[in-house]
XYZ file of C-alpha atoms in Angstrom:
700
model
C -23.630 -19.715 0.014
C -21.188 -19.856 -2.873
C -19.086 -22.957 -3.329
C -15.941 -22.665 -5.414
C -16.438 -24.085 -8.882
C -12.738 -24.675 -9.442
C -9.986 -26.154 -7.412
C -6.693 -24.407 -7.661
C -3.138 -25.189 -6.842
C -0.524 -22.597 -6.116
C 3.128 -22.556 -5.258
C 5.177 -19.538 -4.099
C 8.936 -19.434 -4.513
C 10.681 -16.527 -2.842
C 14.322 -15.825 -2.573
C 15.095 -19.560 -2.833
C 14.982 -19.173 -6.621
C 18.237 -17.228 -6.564
C 21.347 -19.063 -7.735
C 23.815 -19.865 -4.978
C 26.850 -18.694 -6.872
C 25.101 -15.413 -7.726
C 24.543 -14.717 -4.041
C 28.231 -15.376 -3.353
C 29.436 -12.653 -5.719
C 30.954 -9.494 -4.336
C 28.849 -6.357 -4.467
C 30.823 -4.818 -7.313
C 30.202 -7.884 -9.424
C 26.528 -7.859 -8.437
C 26.031 -4.289 -9.586
C 27.708 -4.996 -12.916
C 25.662 -8.146 -13.393
C 22.490 -6.214 -12.519
C 23.268 -3.579 -15.141
C 23.962 -6.174 -17.840
C 20.858 -8.098 -16.853
C 18.773 -4.940 -17.046
C 20.112 -3.897 -20.430
C 19.610 -7.367 -21.907
C 16.124 -7.659 -20.450
C 15.091 -4.204 -21.627
C 16.356 -4.892 -25.150
C 14.578 -8.230 -25.316
C 11.311 -6.819 -24.052
C 11.406 -3.929 -26.508
C 12.204 -6.235 -29.415
C 9.325 -8.547 -28.584
C 6.991 -5.612 -28.056
C 7.826 -3.998 -31.383
C 6.759 -7.070 -33.328
C 3.677 -7.678 -31.198
C 0.439 -6.990 -33.063
C -1.438 -3.946 -31.711
C -4.692 -5.849 -32.173
C -3.622 -8.236 -29.427
C -2.830 -5.443 -27.008
C -5.093 -4.672 -24.089
C -3.764 -1.154 -23.792
C -6.178 1.753 -23.372
C -6.721 4.106 -26.268
C -9.415 6.561 -25.245
C -9.070 9.688 -23.164
C -9.927 7.867 -19.938
C -9.992 4.403 -21.402
C -8.612 1.190 -20.087
C -8.307 -1.965 -22.203
C -10.948 -4.654 -22.547
C -10.412 -7.745 -20.471
C -10.304 -11.406 -21.404
C -10.695 -13.378 -18.182
C -11.937 -16.963 -18.034
C -14.281 -16.491 -15.115
C -18.048 -16.360 -14.585
C -19.415 -13.177 -16.105
C -20.934 -10.623 -13.771
C -24.599 -9.746 -14.045
C -25.043 -6.450 -15.826
C -27.056 -3.740 -14.124
C -29.457 -2.120 -16.590
C -29.957 1.580 -16.087
C -32.396 3.926 -17.746
C -30.312 6.462 -19.701
C -30.527 10.021 -18.417
C -30.475 13.036 -20.689
C -26.775 13.374 -19.982
C -26.173 9.704 -20.772
C -28.256 9.960 -23.933
C -26.150 12.822 -25.218
C -23.051 10.734 -24.687
C -24.612 7.828 -26.553
C -25.470 10.071 -29.490
C -21.949 11.482 -29.462
C -20.486 7.984 -29.385
C -22.696 6.916 -32.279
C -21.336 9.706 -34.403
C -17.749 8.856 -33.548
C -17.911 5.139 -34.237
C -18.952 5.735 -37.840
C -15.462 6.981 -38.577
C -13.108 4.413 -40.172
C -10.971 2.596 -37.589
C -12.801 4.147 -34.646
C -14.979 1.157 -33.773
C -12.313 -0.657 -31.784
C -11.260 2.487 -29.905
C -14.834 3.219 -28.855
C -15.358 -0.360 -27.708
C -12.263 -0.039 -25.562
C -13.388 3.303 -24.150
C -16.846 1.985 -23.319
C -15.355 -0.752 -21.153
C -12.721 1.406 -19.521
C -14.788 3.334 -17.022
C -14.738 2.139 -13.409
C -17.791 0.038 -12.578
C -20.214 0.756 -9.763
C -17.775 -1.103 -7.518
C -15.396 1.816 -8.151
C -12.517 -0.119 -9.671
C -11.029 -0.400 -13.138
C -11.097 -3.774 -14.925
C -8.587 -6.526 -14.227
C -5.870 -7.624 -16.610
C -5.910 -11.110 -18.127
C -5.792 -13.674 -15.334
C -7.671 -11.416 -12.936
C -4.815 -10.995 -10.437
C -3.685 -7.466 -11.296
C -5.772 -4.483 -12.391
C -5.195 -2.409 -15.521
C -4.902 0.787 -13.518
C -4.577 2.207 -10.018
C -5.039 5.379 -8.026
C -2.152 7.856 -8.170
C -3.186 10.058 -5.260
C -3.962 13.524 -6.597
C -4.143 12.221 -10.182
C -6.929 9.714 -9.405
C -7.423 6.415 -11.245
C -4.892 6.130 -14.072
C -4.365 3.344 -16.589
C -1.155 1.379 -16.136
C 0.159 2.188 -19.625
C -0.514 5.915 -19.110
C 1.081 6.111 -15.670
C 4.589 7.588 -15.304
C 5.145 5.443 -12.191
C 5.589 1.806 -11.236
C 2.314 0.901 -9.550
C 0.609 -2.469 -9.064
C -3.009 -3.046 -8.038
C -3.803 -6.489 -6.608
C -7.414 -7.576 -7.089
C -9.987 -9.118 -4.768
C -9.768 -12.322 -6.828
C -6.035 -12.573 -6.205
C -6.492 -11.830 -2.495
C -9.142 -14.548 -2.128
C -7.162 -17.097 -4.144
C -4.142 -16.416 -1.929
C -6.350 -16.775 1.161
C -4.672 -13.573 2.312
C -6.078 -12.462 5.661
C -4.025 -9.248 5.969
C -2.368 -6.671 3.757
C 1.019 -8.271 4.414
C -0.306 -11.616 3.146
C -1.644 -9.962 -0.006
C 1.717 -8.339 -0.882
C 3.805 -11.477 -0.475
C 4.479 -11.806 -4.237
C 5.563 -8.206 -4.860
C 9.350 -8.232 -5.409
C 9.717 -4.586 -4.333
C 7.982 -5.120 -0.975
C 9.213 -6.964 2.101
C 7.349 -7.371 5.376
C 9.578 -6.256 8.252
C 7.469 -7.637 11.112
C 7.386 -11.305 12.163
C 4.440 -13.579 11.477
C 2.107 -13.612 14.454
C 2.823 -9.971 15.309
C 0.509 -7.055 15.994
C 1.777 -4.814 13.183
C 2.081 -4.933 9.392
C 5.200 -2.962 8.478
C 7.187 -3.048 5.246
C 10.304 -2.078 3.380
C 9.542 -0.766 -0.130
C 12.520 -0.072 -2.367
C 14.742 -0.311 0.697
C 12.904 2.267 2.876
C 10.556 1.571 5.839
C 6.806 2.123 5.597
C 4.207 1.975 8.418
C 6.764 1.685 11.192
C 5.170 3.817 13.892
C 1.951 4.557 15.752
C 0.368 6.974 13.250
C -0.549 4.474 10.530
C 0.583 4.861 6.916
C -1.971 2.837 4.978
C -3.903 5.105 2.631
C -7.644 4.481 2.257
C -9.179 5.697 -1.007
C -6.016 7.778 -1.378
C -6.338 9.457 2.051
C -4.262 9.010 5.198
C -5.936 8.830 8.614
C -8.821 6.497 7.709
C -7.473 2.945 7.545
C -6.845 0.995 10.773
C -3.511 1.949 12.286
C -1.538 -1.287 12.531
C -3.060 -4.029 10.354
C -5.324 -4.170 7.327
C -7.703 -7.123 7.143
C -8.798 -8.029 3.637
C -12.496 -8.528 4.498
C -13.275 -4.967 3.327
C -10.612 -4.734 0.591
C -11.439 -4.685 -3.128
C -7.934 -3.749 -4.254
C -4.553 -3.222 -2.605
C -2.465 -0.796 -4.637
C 1.280 -0.291 -4.263
C 2.742 2.933 -5.663
C 6.515 2.459 -5.507
C 8.728 5.359 -4.561
C 8.200 8.736 -2.821
C 4.914 10.510 -3.518
C 4.633 13.658 -1.396
C 3.266 15.727 -4.309
C 0.609 13.082 -5.092
C -0.438 11.756 -1.684
C 1.024 14.233 0.805
C 3.503 13.571 3.571
C 3.106 10.129 5.139
C 2.232 10.371 8.872
C 5.297 8.322 9.930
C 7.521 9.818 7.235
C 7.735 6.759 4.975
C 9.158 7.496 1.516
C 9.548 4.019 -0.007
C 6.035 3.942 -1.427
C 2.325 4.165 -0.714
C 0.033 1.218 0.058
C -3.523 2.246 -0.783
C -6.638 0.301 0.200
C -9.579 0.412 -2.216
C -12.646 -0.647 -0.186
C -15.417 -2.930 -1.340
C -18.657 -1.330 -2.476
C -21.797 -2.644 -4.101
C -21.552 -3.639 -7.744
C -23.655 -6.579 -8.862
C -25.783 -8.425 -6.287
C -23.636 -10.831 -4.289
C -24.072 -13.308 -1.433
C -20.963 -15.149 -0.302
C -20.191 -17.071 2.871
C -16.890 -18.820 3.524
C -15.805 -21.146 6.315
C -12.109 -21.714 6.939
C -9.792 -23.696 9.138
C -6.068 -23.264 9.459
C -2.959 -23.263 11.607
C -2.959 -25.497 14.682
C -6.625 -25.101 15.597
C -7.994 -21.840 14.193
C -11.531 -21.625 12.861
C -13.233 -18.757 11.092
C -16.080 -17.565 8.921
C -16.408 -14.719 6.423
C -19.496 -13.109 4.879
C -19.866 -10.688 1.961
C -23.274 -9.392 0.829
C -24.015 -6.677 -1.768
C -27.292 -5.286 -3.133
C -28.397 -2.367 -5.305
C -31.768 -0.645 -5.064
C -33.805 2.018 -6.832
C -35.356 2.404 -10.256
C -31.936 2.948 -11.795
C -30.021 0.970 -9.161
C -28.638 4.235 -7.823
C -28.498 3.045 -4.174
C -25.928 0.465 -3.095
C -25.241 -1.466 0.116
C -22.375 -3.846 0.835
C -21.674 -5.521 4.172
C -18.748 -7.809 4.887
C -16.838 -9.137 7.841
C -15.354 -12.140 9.583
C -14.717 -13.796 12.914
C -11.698 -16.023 13.542
C -10.343 -17.594 16.719
C -7.859 -20.235 17.781
C -4.229 -21.255 18.135
C -1.634 -20.234 15.551
C 1.348 -22.368 14.396
C 3.591 -20.414 16.801
C 4.113 -21.995 20.218
C 1.745 -20.873 22.979
C 0.174 -18.235 20.719
C -3.513 -17.676 19.990
C -5.342 -14.930 18.098
C -8.931 -13.699 17.938
C -10.014 -11.257 15.223
C -13.375 -9.709 14.446
C -14.080 -7.468 11.469
C -17.227 -5.685 10.309
C -17.608 -3.203 7.439
C -20.470 -1.398 5.732
C -20.320 0.546 2.451
C -23.274 2.694 1.337
C -23.380 4.665 -1.893
C -25.636 6.806 -4.038
C -24.889 7.370 -7.727
C -27.168 9.920 -9.341
C -26.983 11.733 -12.623
C -24.533 14.379 -11.380
C -24.088 13.751 -7.657
C -22.331 10.716 -6.180
C -21.692 9.883 -2.542
C -20.059 7.021 -0.613
C -20.009 6.232 3.106
C -17.639 3.621 4.572
C -17.751 2.274 8.132
C -15.193 -0.194 9.521
C -14.744 -1.765 12.955
C -12.139 -4.391 13.798
C -10.597 -5.989 16.872
C -7.324 -7.914 17.002
C -6.420 -9.834 20.171
C -3.223 -11.828 20.732
C -1.938 -14.006 23.519
C 1.880 -14.337 23.374
C 2.264 -12.075 20.282
C 5.476 -12.334 18.268
C 7.869 -9.422 18.590
C 10.956 -8.454 16.563
C 14.313 -9.049 18.224
C 16.650 -6.251 19.250
C 20.421 -6.746 19.317
C 22.747 -5.718 22.118
C 25.601 -3.481 20.959
C 28.489 -5.371 19.416
C 26.761 -8.775 19.339
C 26.835 -10.584 15.948
C 23.488 -11.765 14.621
C 23.131 -15.446 15.639
C 21.715 -18.252 13.520
C 17.932 -18.021 13.066
C 15.885 -20.302 15.366
C 12.958 -22.539 14.435
C 10.132 -20.253 13.323
C 7.633 -22.008 15.618
C 9.561 -21.125 18.774
C 8.270 -18.159 20.760
C 10.195 -16.301 23.457
C 7.127 -14.191 24.284
C 5.616 -15.405 27.547
C 2.161 -17.077 27.448
C 0.867 -14.450 29.896
C 1.846 -11.534 27.641
C -0.958 -10.138 25.488
C -2.191 -7.425 23.111
C -5.679 -5.935 22.479
C -6.218 -3.471 19.597
C -9.580 -1.992 18.537
C -10.104 0.224 15.475
C -13.073 2.212 14.165
C -12.965 4.096 10.856
C -15.348 6.237 8.817
C -15.068 8.043 5.470
C -17.687 10.100 3.607
C -16.826 10.936 -0.022
C -18.733 13.242 -2.365
C -18.513 14.229 -6.034
C -20.627 16.656 -8.056
C -20.363 17.225 -11.807
C -20.791 20.952 -12.417
C -20.480 20.205 -16.141
C -19.365 17.189 -18.121
C -15.809 18.564 -17.854
C -15.698 19.941 -14.288
C -16.162 17.952 -11.067
C -16.100 19.166 -7.469
C -15.122 16.730 -4.703
C -14.988 16.775 -0.913
C -14.093 14.098 1.641
C -14.229 13.917 5.426
C -13.338 11.053 7.718
C -11.284 9.763 10.574
C -10.396 6.838 12.769
C -9.883 5.899 16.400
C -7.527 3.242 17.712
C -7.365 1.958 21.274
C -4.386 -0.168 22.316
C -3.843 -2.076 25.536
C -0.961 -4.500 25.679
C 1.450 -6.094 28.122
C 4.661 -7.486 26.677
C 8.324 -6.716 26.219
C 10.797 -6.388 23.367
C 13.341 -9.239 23.539
C 16.990 -8.217 23.200
C 19.574 -10.825 22.133
C 22.567 -10.426 24.451
C 25.079 -12.966 23.071
C 25.763 -15.448 20.266
C 24.166 -18.269 22.324
C 20.798 -16.621 21.761
C 20.079 -15.537 25.343
C 17.494 -12.760 25.621
C 16.299 -10.232 28.142
C 12.925 -8.513 28.102
C 11.039 -6.197 30.437
C 7.247 -6.515 30.047
C 5.563 -3.153 29.805
C 1.944 -2.114 30.036
C 1.241 0.134 27.068
C -2.057 2.024 26.980
C -2.418 4.115 23.813
C -5.233 6.091 22.210
C -4.916 7.432 18.659
C -7.431 9.859 17.143
C -7.035 10.884 13.491
C -9.100 13.146 11.241
C -8.733 14.055 7.586
C -10.469 16.540 5.285
C -9.911 17.376 1.665
C -11.659 19.046 -1.217
C -10.987 20.367 -4.675
C -11.868 20.405 -8.341
C -10.996 18.302 -11.385
C -11.308 19.776 -14.866
C -10.629 18.701 -18.439
C -10.122 21.153 -21.292
C -8.145 21.687 -24.489
C -5.723 24.429 -25.464
C -5.181 24.011 -29.169
C -4.018 20.458 -29.829
C -3.047 19.900 -26.144
C -5.513 18.189 -23.828
C -5.349 19.012 -20.099
C -6.516 17.092 -17.024
C -6.110 19.459 -14.069
C -6.699 18.773 -10.372
C -6.536 21.254 -7.508
C -6.756 19.966 -3.937
C -6.594 21.327 -0.395
C -6.169 18.866 2.467
C -5.845 18.711 6.257
C -4.718 15.738 8.347
C -4.692 15.838 12.166
C -3.729 13.238 14.777
C -3.512 13.074 18.572
C -1.795 10.359 20.615
C -2.307 9.696 24.337
C -0.173 7.129 26.160
C 0.578 5.616 29.577
C 3.526 3.276 30.246
C 4.326 1.135 33.294
C 7.068 -1.469 33.569
C 7.074 -5.024 34.877
C 10.033 -7.198 35.950
C 12.937 -8.352 33.782
C 12.494 -11.766 32.093
C 15.275 -13.936 30.609
C 14.912 -16.589 27.906
C 16.667 -18.069 24.867
C 15.686 -17.997 21.171
C 16.597 -21.687 20.712
C 15.100 -22.937 23.997
C 12.440 -20.501 25.281
C 11.593 -20.648 28.970
C 8.371 -19.832 30.804
C 8.782 -17.238 33.565
C 6.481 -16.694 36.556
C 3.293 -14.857 35.598
C 3.257 -11.086 35.849
C 0.243 -8.791 35.687
C -0.234 -5.414 34.070
C -0.063 -2.502 36.496
C -2.233 0.074 34.731
C -2.446 3.601 36.075
C -5.573 5.622 35.339
C -5.377 8.308 32.661
C -3.378 8.642 29.474
C -1.378 11.878 29.175
C -0.960 13.411 25.744
C 2.109 12.085 23.934
C 2.012 14.022 20.646
C -0.193 15.793 18.140
C 0.416 16.899 14.592
C -1.336 18.617 11.715
C -0.372 18.222 8.066
C -1.823 20.719 5.600
C -1.401 20.770 1.865
C -2.234 22.771 -1.236
C -1.529 20.950 -4.475
C -2.139 21.246 -8.179
C -1.321 18.887 -11.027
C -1.859 18.943 -14.775
C -1.514 16.014 -17.165
C -0.957 17.342 -20.688
C -1.431 14.954 -23.596
C -0.974 15.178 -27.353
C -1.131 12.894 -30.387
C -4.130 10.940 -29.103
C -2.371 10.402 -25.749
C 0.761 9.011 -27.341
C 2.695 11.540 -25.249
C 1.633 12.521 -21.729
C 3.423 14.994 -19.480
C 2.429 15.326 -15.815
C 3.443 18.411 -13.847
C 2.492 18.991 -10.238
C 3.489 20.670 -7.003
C 2.369 20.520 -3.366
C 2.962 23.059 -0.624
C 3.070 20.995 2.568
C 2.811 22.392 6.087
C 3.907 20.322 9.095
C 2.964 21.282 12.656
C 3.819 18.937 15.524
C 3.965 19.020 19.306
C 5.692 16.428 21.479
C 5.030 15.989 25.188
C 6.932 14.434 28.087
C 6.027 10.728 28.306
C 3.662 9.826 31.173
C 3.518 13.522 32.148
C 1.888 15.392 29.272
C 3.763 18.691 29.536
C 5.025 20.213 26.271
C 8.574 19.146 25.395
C 9.059 20.717 21.954
C 7.116 22.108 19.013
C 7.521 22.010 15.273
C 6.146 24.255 12.529
C 7.809 23.803 9.159
C 6.804 23.769 5.514
C 8.245 22.559 2.234
C 7.382 22.476 -1.468
C 7.625 19.182 -3.349
C 7.282 18.842 -7.147
C 6.502 15.948 -9.472
C 7.343 15.547 -13.158
C 6.297 12.493 -15.140
C 6.591 11.659 -18.835
C 4.977 8.826 -20.788
C 5.720 8.095 -24.457
C 3.736 5.364 -26.224
C 5.381 4.545 -29.571
C 2.920 1.666 -29.983
C -0.406 0.852 -28.373
C 1.148 -1.918 -26.292
C 4.443 -0.191 -25.358
C 4.873 2.566 -22.809
C 8.152 4.318 -22.001
C 8.067 6.389 -18.828
C 10.254 8.528 -16.590
C 9.653 10.591 -13.469
C 11.221 12.851 -10.913
C 9.382 13.074 -7.610
C 10.166 13.970 -4.029
C 9.157 12.539 -0.689
C 8.838 14.403 2.587
C 9.414 13.346 6.207
C 9.291 15.228 9.480
C 12.787 16.071 10.664
C 14.220 14.166 13.613
C 14.263 15.563 17.142
C 17.729 15.786 18.664
C 17.896 13.334 21.588
C 17.885 14.887 25.039
C 20.781 12.984 26.524
C 24.221 13.538 27.928
C 26.695 14.611 25.268
C 24.124 16.205 22.913
C 24.289 19.979 23.102
C 21.129 20.683 21.056
C 18.806 18.167 22.697
C 15.143 18.787 21.795
C 15.952 20.739 18.618
C 13.741 19.759 15.670
C 15.443 19.484 12.311
C 13.803 20.784 9.111
C 11.802 18.266 7.046
C 13.828 15.666 5.168
C 13.348 15.614 1.401
C 13.776 12.329 -0.462
C 14.448 12.526 -4.209
C 13.666 9.860 -6.788
C 14.733 9.540 -10.423
C 13.089 6.683 -12.313
C 12.759 5.424 -15.884
C 11.273 2.276 -17.325
C 9.243 0.471 -19.960
C 5.901 -1.328 -19.781
C 4.841 -3.850 -22.410
C 1.444 -5.481 -22.863
C 1.765 -8.755 -24.792
C -1.986 -9.393 -24.779
C -2.314 -11.970 -22.012
C 0.991 -11.258 -20.233
C 2.402 -7.853 -19.268
C 5.833 -6.827 -18.032
C 7.331 -3.773 -16.367
C 11.025 -2.958 -16.195
C 12.272 0.047 -14.233
C 15.493 1.597 -12.953
C 15.438 4.056 -10.061
C 17.551 6.017 -7.598
C 16.255 7.328 -4.258
C 18.276 9.460 -1.829
C 17.171 10.616 1.615
C 18.872 12.598 4.395
C 18.898 11.449 8.032
C 20.161 12.660 11.387
C 23.263 11.687 13.349
C 25.344 12.950 16.268
C 28.873 14.265 15.800
C 31.039 16.195 18.254
C 28.136 16.571 20.646
C 25.667 17.987 18.110
C 22.794 16.262 16.319
C 22.260 17.252 12.681
C 21.004 16.048 9.275
C 24.459 15.266 7.936
C 23.870 11.666 6.771
C 22.326 10.510 3.498
C 21.160 7.101 2.307
C 20.973 6.225 -1.383
C 19.280 3.183 -2.909
C 19.621 2.327 -6.593
C 17.658 -0.507 -8.101
C 16.413 -2.447 -11.100
C 12.928 -3.966 -10.998
C 11.252 -6.457 -13.296
C 7.598 -7.464 -12.872
C 5.496 -9.931 -14.843
C 1.814 -10.834 -14.544
C -0.970 -12.370 -16.604
C -2.059 -15.785 -17.836
C 0.066 -18.182 -19.876
C -3.135 -19.982 -20.865
C -6.751 -19.687 -19.642
C -6.145 -22.018 -16.666
C -2.552 -21.003 -15.783
C -1.655 -17.638 -14.239
C 1.711 -16.217 -13.225
C 2.749 -13.282 -11.024
C 6.142 -12.222 -9.712
C 9.417 -10.524 -10.473
C 12.882 -9.617 -9.239
C 14.325 -6.522 -7.594
C 18.083 -5.835 -7.563
C 19.116 -3.209 -5.001
C 22.320 -1.352 -4.198
C 21.983 0.567 -0.925
C 24.774 2.827 0.304
C 25.311 5.398 3.017
C 26.649 8.100 0.695
C 27.128 10.915 3.224
C 28.055 11.033 6.885
C 29.976 13.317 9.187
C 31.610 10.114 10.466
C 33.899 9.062 7.621
C 34.001 5.380 8.590
C 30.264 5.050 7.952
C 30.381 6.189 4.325
C 29.929 3.260 1.952
C 28.157 1.031 4.467
C 24.965 -0.780 3.496
C 21.804 0.560 5.197
C 19.711 -1.788 7.312
C 16.897 -3.461 5.388
C 18.414 -3.176 1.898
C 19.325 -6.631 0.521
C 21.035 -7.028 -2.820
C 18.347 -9.249 -4.342
C 14.621 -9.795 -3.782
C 12.688 -12.224 -5.964
C 9.233 -13.795 -6.016
C 7.230 -15.942 -8.381
C 3.776 -17.406 -7.930
C 1.666 -19.558 -10.237
C -1.930 -20.780 -10.208
C -3.340 -23.715 -12.114
C -7.046 -24.512 -12.293
C -7.348 -28.293 -12.063
C -9.240 -29.481 -15.163
C -11.223 -32.199 -13.350
C -12.575 -29.976 -10.543
């Protein structure tokens, strides 16, 4: 058992930090203020960065290097390994290089930059955010060498936050907002004003791959890092299964590093108890075999009226790391059971949004319930053909079984009255993913190349049965308890849909001047095949077979070791909508071509030694479908422009800070219905802000 050696105190201030008079400004004033704020902030950051000593910077300098870390925490036990012939040659090569004047510091940085046996890059000062993250096709990339805005939250931060789910862990990211109520069965988000993981196909990436992570919720028991790549990323990660283009949330799983034995007991909410275990060991003469097992069990009442939740999680990570061959196997099983789960409210047409009720109140009936079970597996393999060429191949999948009986409450008037029809929902989701390719490094003259070629296949199948109960009425301010109803399940689950996403992609990162300038070029050819079936019947309703090509261009310029200027153009891809089969729509059932989202972004990253900042400006536009004159077509377009500022690090060894602000301007820029042009899209506020601080109490 490990007992915490430090007490810590943390406060989280969200949007309440915003000035009242700022929020009362008109949108035109807000946009002008945002621009002035951004220009002033950018100038100040650049000025400070220019006079910052490079010796204080923690920025990487080697070809694959990431900066050394200064973190006031217990040091991890080093695993001693007998050098192989290949390792020995590297040591000899390093010895020759470090004799050169001024090269000693660079080599020390490079030696500490490589991911550890746990598979993650080092953390930045304070231990809350990592110095790099996975960029899909491009693999692990240092923050200062990345042409994108990406944040990787560490296991230390997750544990200090006592974050049980992925939504809990992302609460301090100013670009991310959870769009599902607390106490619900789904973790869904808005990133940069666009929805992510809103659907039944699951859009959490796992080790950079879709189709592995549990469908609806991520529990942090098996999470080493949660990475957020902001903006579209079709060329890097492929098309998201639900079509999300706001960003990618990637789960980096735990694996064995140093030996570890940890057991935690917790109590929270009204009467909810739980326990968590985490055990890691390495075996073999050179510690080439690794095992890590973790999991938890929690049960009890939540703070929401009449609601209780039971969760069980188990995970196992096995790995082998030889001289040239490396392999990892991940197994995850989790169950999530709710009584009276929270559900988002729908609004009847023409009804203004009423005042929010007390967050403890629950209109879901005590006899409504949800049961979700997930199983996941991933097998990863890498083989070094030479020191410069690596082959890789991955195979995995997941299965989700859902049984639930509840309704979606609809607010019918300004008094807060609701109606809801409970529905039995039996759903099975099977997903499989395969990918393989090659990574190579080589030089052409003074230009260094890092090339990756990848082929991938993702496949999913959904089976569903629906049956309805009896209408229930209630009120959001004074919920009522209706007579108990029971689920009326019918045997069998007809096929609802299936889809297959295929991709061929290639990317090259070209660097010159000792990686002072890096240019990333890439392209993916994405195929989308989908079939939709009549609900509760299973006969084919419509089919879809489309393809599209999405590029990526990224540029990084590093005028100083601790300053990084970046810009990118990248596209996102979503399956086109299906025209509704209803009265008044002449092309019902027609499938529109894939929607392409386009992002332009530029920004600056500055490493001040113990504190780092990122400032970025972006514009994302995405088409959508609408009905006009009896025909459904992709004639609408949403555009979101924004300014983002992030800060993280430690102000002193016992004080850490993390947060930022995001200023957004969302507009419906195109529509066949003129009156809609200029409206603000749903889910795009003008301002999002977060700040969190941690202080280690000196007497504990």
